[in-house]
Amino acid sequence: MSRAKPALFLMLGWTALLWILEIADTVSGHALDTFGIRPRELSELADIVPAAFLHFGFDHLAANTLPLFVLGFLAALRLGVRRFLQVVALITVVSGLGVWLTAFPHSNTAGASGVIFGILGFLLVRGFTDRSLPDVLIGLGVLVVYGSLLWGVLPGAGDVSWQGHLFGLAGGVLAAFLLRALPQRTARPAVGPVP
């Protein structure tokens, strides 16, 4: 498949970048943690994108690495890298803004889980928005394997950003509708007088 290699390289590069950033954060005494999202502070709007690439420790990152890689690879394989990056950009903004608006006061939120939930939501509904049987089947397979993650959108443990999960999921569903494949129009021959 022509999309498999770019999708694989993208996800290998992305996950490697996350690990490099966490190593740099640890070595610097967690200086990068300041790029997490602190709610309802205007200056923190600039941290919506970087927060999706940062984690609070290697355990946090390890928990996100495999689902991000698997779901991201599936989505990039089906969409192509360019469209996949558009989906991820929309998810990142929706998830980050949702955290910024609704997270608990004085909290600091970072991590790729909002993007993971967004890609999950995208894959679950894309088959229906695009009316594509293969994508419906992929969505069902994703639901079987990763469906238990959906409990993460409910309020729970204080150190887990259910807001990021919920708004990430919403961003993925929104992306499936906004970026759905448009039906191809067939050209009709022009009808006019015959010379």
C-alpha atoms as a printed R data frame, in Angstrom:
    type eleno elety resid chain resno       x      y       z
1   ATOM     1    CA   MET     A     1   0.000  0.000   0.000
2   ATOM     2    CA   SER     A     2   1.328  3.419  -0.942
3   ATOM     3    CA   ARG     A     3   0.039  4.985   2.294
4   ATOM     4    CA   ALA     A     4   1.455  2.368   4.664
5   ATOM     5    CA   LYS     A     5   5.074  3.523   4.653
6   ATOM     6    CA   PRO     A     6   4.372  7.256   5.194
7   ATOM     7    CA   ALA     A     7   1.819  6.388   7.922
8   ATOM     8    CA   LEU     A     8   4.330  4.120   9.648
9   ATOM     9    CA   PHE     A     9   7.154  6.672   9.468
10  ATOM    10    CA   LEU     A    10   4.871  9.434  10.723
11  ATOM    11    CA   MET     A    11   3.773  7.474  13.772
12  ATOM    12    CA   LEU     A    12   7.287  6.197  14.531
13  ATOM    13    CA   GLY     A    13   8.562  9.777  14.318
14  ATOM    14    CA   TRP     A    14   5.705 11.139  16.403
15  ATOM    15    CA   THR     A    15   6.090  8.625  19.219
16  ATOM    16    CA   ALA     A    16   9.893  9.022  19.156
17  ATOM    17    CA   LEU     A    17   9.428 12.799  19.483
18  ATOM    18    CA   LEU     A    18   7.207 12.313  22.545
19  ATOM    19    CA   TRP     A    19   9.869 10.162  24.213
20  ATOM    20    CA   ILE     A    20  12.640 12.629  23.336
21  ATOM    21    CA   LEU     A    21  10.583 15.477  24.809
22  ATOM    22    CA   GLU     A    22   9.957 13.513  28.020
23  ATOM    23    CA   ILE     A    23  13.669 12.736  28.346
24  ATOM    24    CA   ALA     A    24  14.439 16.441  27.846
25  ATOM    25    CA   ASP     A    25  11.757 17.345  30.402
26  ATOM    26    CA   THR     A    26  13.218 14.940  32.968
27  ATOM    27    CA   VAL     A    27  16.793 16.110  32.400
28  ATOM    28    CA   SER     A    28  15.706 19.756  32.740
29  ATOM    29    CA   GLY     A    29  13.973 19.146  36.058
30  ATOM    30    CA   HIS     A    30  10.531 19.139  34.404
31  ATOM    31    CA   ALA     A    31  10.925 22.587  32.879
32  ATOM    32    CA   LEU     A    32   8.639 21.621  29.969
33  ATOM    33    CA   ASP     A    33   5.707 20.984  32.318
34  ATOM    34    CA   THR     A    34   5.082 24.741  32.211
35  ATOM    35    CA   PHE     A    35   3.725 24.218  28.667
36  ATOM    36    CA   GLY     A    36   0.717 22.321  30.027
37  ATOM    37    CA   ILE     A    37  -2.679 24.020  29.895
38  ATOM    38    CA   ARG     A    38  -3.705 26.073  32.918
39  ATOM    39    CA   PRO     A    39  -7.402 26.835  32.590
40  ATOM    40    CA   ARG     A    40  -8.869 30.208  31.811
41  ATOM    41    CA   GLU     A    41  -5.579 32.100  31.704
42  ATOM    42    CA   LEU     A    42  -5.335 33.940  28.377
43  ATOM    43    CA   SER     A    43  -1.590 33.395  28.071
44  ATOM    44    CA   GLU     A    44  -2.181 29.630  28.284
45  ATOM    45    CA   LEU     A    45  -4.047 29.520  24.973
46  ATOM    46    CA   ALA     A    46  -0.617 29.382  23.318
47  ATOM    47    CA   ASP     A    47   0.052 26.090  25.154
48  ATOM    48    CA   ILE     A    48  -2.892 24.212  23.631
49  ATOM    49    CA   VAL     A    49  -0.714 22.655  20.914
50  ATOM    50    CA   PRO     A    50   2.518 21.971  22.870
51  ATOM    51    CA   ALA     A    51   0.543 20.410  25.743
52  ATOM    52    CA   ALA     A    52  -0.532 17.579  23.422
53  ATOM    53    CA   PHE     A    53   3.122 16.571  23.011
54  ATOM    54    CA   LEU     A    54   4.156 16.643  26.671
55  ATOM    55    CA   HIS     A    55   3.611 14.217  29.537
56  ATOM    56    CA   PHE     A    56   3.986 14.177  33.291
57  ATOM    57    CA   GLY     A    57   6.483 11.337  33.576
58  ATOM    58    CA   PHE     A    58   7.377  8.168  31.720
59  ATOM    59    CA   ASP     A    59   4.440  6.174  33.137
60  ATOM    60    CA   HIS     A    60   2.040  8.743  31.683
61  ATOM    61    CA   LEU     A    61   3.825  8.614  28.329
62  ATOM    62    CA   ALA     A    62   4.044  4.812  28.268
63  ATOM    63    CA   ALA     A    63   0.286  4.546  28.820
64  ATOM    64    CA   ASN     A    64  -0.326  6.783  25.788
65  ATOM    65    CA   THR     A    65   2.300  5.461  23.385
66  ATOM    66    CA   LEU     A    66   0.730  2.230  22.112
67  ATOM    67    CA   PRO     A    67  -2.849  3.506  21.615
68  ATOM    68    CA   LEU     A    68  -1.534  6.650  19.915
69  ATOM    69    CA   PHE     A    69   0.670  4.602  17.597
70  ATOM    70    CA   VAL     A    70  -1.983  2.009  16.693
71  ATOM    71    CA   LEU     A    71  -4.930  4.383  16.261
72  ATOM    72    CA   GLY     A    72  -2.801  7.024  14.551
73  ATOM    73    CA   PHE     A    73  -1.372  4.492  12.112
74  ATOM    74    CA   LEU     A    74  -4.850  3.195  11.235
75  ATOM    75    CA   ALA     A    75  -6.200  6.689  10.647
76  ATOM    76    CA   ALA     A    76  -3.148  7.839   8.641
77  ATOM    77    CA   LEU     A    77  -3.289  4.638   6.588
78  ATOM    78    CA   ARG     A    78  -6.930  5.240   5.666
79  ATOM    79    CA   LEU     A    79  -6.674  9.011   5.137
80  ATOM    80    CA   GLY     A    80  -3.149  9.670   3.949
81  ATOM    81    CA   VAL     A    81  -0.748 11.760   5.987
82  ATOM    82    CA   ARG     A    82  -1.971 15.200   4.889
83  ATOM    83    CA   ARG     A    83  -5.634 14.614   5.728
84  ATOM    84    CA   PHE     A    84  -4.676 12.789   8.922
85  ATOM    85    CA   LEU     A    85  -2.700 15.821  10.088
86  ATOM    86    CA   GLN     A    86  -5.742 18.012   9.407
87  ATOM    87    CA   VAL     A    87  -7.829 15.701  11.601
88  ATOM    88    CA   VAL     A    88  -5.215 15.769  14.373
89  ATOM    89    CA   ALA     A    89  -4.950 19.567  14.208
90  ATOM    90    CA   LEU     A    90  -8.705 19.942  14.671
91  ATOM    91    CA   ILE     A    91  -8.752 17.397  17.509
92  ATOM    92    CA   THR     A    92  -5.834 19.120  19.262
93  ATOM    93    CA   VAL     A    93  -7.535 22.520  19.162
94  ATOM    94    CA   VAL     A    94 -10.958 21.240  20.273
95  ATOM    95    CA   SER     A    95  -9.483 19.127  23.075
96  ATOM    96    CA   GLY     A    96  -7.160 21.901  24.252
97  ATOM    97    CA   LEU     A    97  -9.855 24.573  24.203
98  ATOM    98    CA   GLY     A    98 -12.203 22.257  26.081
99  ATOM    99    CA   VAL     A    99  -9.564 21.732  28.778
100 ATOM   100    CA   TRP     A   100  -8.819 25.452  28.916
101 ATOM   101    CA   LEU     A   101 -12.502 26.263  29.394
102 ATOM   102    CA   THR     A   102 -13.559 23.510  31.790
103 ATOM   103    CA   ALA     A   103 -10.580 22.060  33.696
104 ATOM   104    CA   PHE     A   104 -10.368 22.462  37.446
105 ATOM   105    CA   PRO     A   105  -8.864 25.743  38.686
106 ATOM   106    CA   HIS     A   106  -5.094 25.700  39.297
107 ATOM   107    CA   SER     A   107  -4.703 22.430  37.346
108 ATOM   108    CA   ASN     A   108  -2.067 21.799  34.690
109 ATOM   109    CA   THR     A   109  -3.033 19.463  31.825
110 ATOM   110    CA   ALA     A   110  -0.752 17.866  29.260
111 ATOM   111    CA   GLY     A   111  -0.552 14.626  27.329
112 ATOM   112    CA   ALA     A   112  -1.525 12.966  24.079
113 ATOM   113    CA   SER     A   113  -4.658 11.338  25.480
114 ATOM   114    CA   GLY     A   114  -6.969 14.041  24.124
115 ATOM   115    CA   VAL     A   115  -5.612 13.313  20.643
116 ATOM   116    CA   ILE     A   116  -5.947  9.557  21.255
117 ATOM   117    CA   PHE     A   117  -9.606  9.935  22.213
118 ATOM   118    CA   GLY     A   118 -10.095 12.169  19.179
119 ATOM   119    CA   ILE     A   119  -8.624  9.637  16.761
120 ATOM   120    CA   LEU     A   120 -10.721  6.950  18.458
121 ATOM   121    CA   GLY     A   121 -13.892  9.001  17.955
122 ATOM   122    CA   PHE     A   122 -12.920  9.748  14.372
123 ATOM   123    CA   LEU     A   123 -12.369  6.089  13.534
124 ATOM   124    CA   LEU     A   124 -15.619  5.057  15.238
125 ATOM   125    CA   VAL     A   125 -17.817  7.345  13.126
126 ATOM   126    CA   ARG     A   126 -15.871  7.884   9.903
127 ATOM   127    CA   GLY     A   127 -17.337  4.834   8.206
128 ATOM   128    CA   PHE     A   128 -20.819  6.239   8.711
129 ATOM   129    CA   THR     A   129 -20.012  9.804   7.653
130 ATOM   130    CA   ASP     A   130 -18.198  8.570   4.535
131 ATOM   131    CA   ARG     A   131 -20.619  5.686   3.910
132 ATOM   132    CA   SER     A   132 -17.675  3.327   3.651
133 ATOM   133    CA   LEU     A   133 -18.113 -0.315   4.630
134 ATOM   134    CA   PRO     A   134 -14.361 -0.912   5.159
135 ATOM   135    CA   ASP     A   135 -14.242  2.067   7.537
136 ATOM   136    CA   VAL     A   136 -17.351  0.871   9.385
137 ATOM   137    CA   LEU     A   137 -15.603 -2.477   9.893
138 ATOM   138    CA   ILE     A   138 -12.422 -0.724  11.069
139 ATOM   139    CA   GLY     A   139 -14.526  1.316  13.488
140 ATOM   140    CA   LEU     A   140 -16.127 -1.851  14.864
141 ATOM   141    CA   GLY     A   141 -12.705 -3.452  15.301
142 ATOM   142    CA   VAL     A   142 -11.419 -0.341  17.077
143 ATOM   143    CA   LEU     A   143 -14.489 -0.396  19.317
144 ATOM   144    CA   VAL     A   144 -13.816 -4.010  20.293
145 ATOM   145    CA   VAL     A   145 -10.137 -3.390  21.084
146 ATOM   146    CA   TYR     A   146 -10.236  0.154  22.503
147 ATOM   147    CA   GLY     A   147 -13.892  0.671  23.406
148 ATOM   148    CA   SER     A   148 -13.169  0.457  27.130
149 ATOM   149    CA   LEU     A   149 -11.251  3.730  26.807
150 ATOM   150    CA   LEU     A   150 -14.574  5.494  26.371
151 ATOM   151    CA   TRP     A   151 -15.127  5.295  30.133
152 ATOM   152    CA   GLY     A   152 -12.324  7.873  30.344
153 ATOM   153    CA   VAL     A   153 -14.685 10.651  29.233
154 ATOM   154    CA   LEU     A   154 -16.515 10.424  32.555
155 ATOM   155    CA   PRO     A   155 -15.362 12.351  35.632
156 ATOM   156    CA   GLY     A   156 -13.158 10.117  37.740
157 ATOM   157    CA   ALA     A   157  -9.728 10.264  39.327
158 ATOM   158    CA   GLY     A   158  -8.553 13.807  40.053
159 ATOM   159    CA   ASP     A   159  -5.237 13.380  38.244
160 ATOM   160    CA   VAL     A   160  -6.826 12.288  34.938
161 ATOM   161    CA   SER     A   161  -8.166 14.924  32.566
162 ATOM   162    CA   TRP     A   162 -11.549 13.550  31.631
163 ATOM   163    CA   GLN     A   163 -12.169 16.976  30.072
164 ATOM   164    CA   GLY     A   164  -9.322 16.415  27.617
165 ATOM   165    CA   HIS     A   165 -10.686 12.961  26.829
166 ATOM   166    CA   LEU     A   166 -14.263 14.191  26.363
167 ATOM   167    CA   PHE     A   167 -13.384 17.173  24.185
168 ATOM   168    CA   GLY     A   168 -10.832 15.106  22.259
169 ATOM   169    CA   LEU     A   169 -13.558 12.578  21.463
170 ATOM   170    CA   ALA     A   170 -15.879 15.414  20.429
171 ATOM   171    CA   GLY     A   171 -13.133 16.865  18.224
172 ATOM   172    CA   GLY     A   172 -12.679 13.511  16.489
173 ATOM   173    CA   VAL     A   173 -16.382 13.149  15.801
174 ATOM   174    CA   LEU     A   174 -16.494 16.744  14.550
175 ATOM   175    CA   ALA     A   175 -13.520 16.045  12.268
176 ATOM   176    CA   ALA     A   176 -15.290 12.990  10.824
177 ATOM   177    CA   PHE     A   177 -18.205 15.203   9.810
178 ATOM   178    CA   LEU     A   178 -16.261 18.278   8.678
179 ATOM   179    CA   LEU     A   179 -13.566 16.416   6.746
180 ATOM   180    CA   ARG     A   180 -15.666 13.618   5.300
181 ATOM   181    CA   ALA     A   181 -15.000 12.517   1.762
182 ATOM   182    CA   LEU     A   182 -17.316 14.307  -0.610
183 ATOM   183    CA   PRO     A   183 -19.043 12.168  -3.219
184 ATOM   184    CA   GLN     A   184 -17.459 12.332  -6.653
185 ATOM   185    CA   ARG     A   185 -19.550 14.170  -9.191
186 ATOM   186    CA   THR     A   186 -19.789 12.567 -12.576
187 ATOM   187    CA   ALA     A   187 -19.448 14.972 -15.443
188 ATOM   188    CA   ARG     A   188 -22.512 15.246 -17.629
189 ATOM   189    CA   PRO     A   189 -22.168 15.993 -21.284
190 ATOM   190    CA   ALA     A   190 -23.306 19.432 -22.256
191 ATOM   191    CA   VAL     A   191 -26.656 19.430 -23.973
192 ATOM   192    CA   GLY     A   192 -27.058 21.918 -26.718
193 ATOM   193    CA   PRO     A   193 -27.997 22.292 -30.311
194 ATOM   194    CA   VAL     A   194 -26.247 19.958 -32.706
195 ATOM   195    CA   PRO     A   195 -24.438 21.929 -35.404
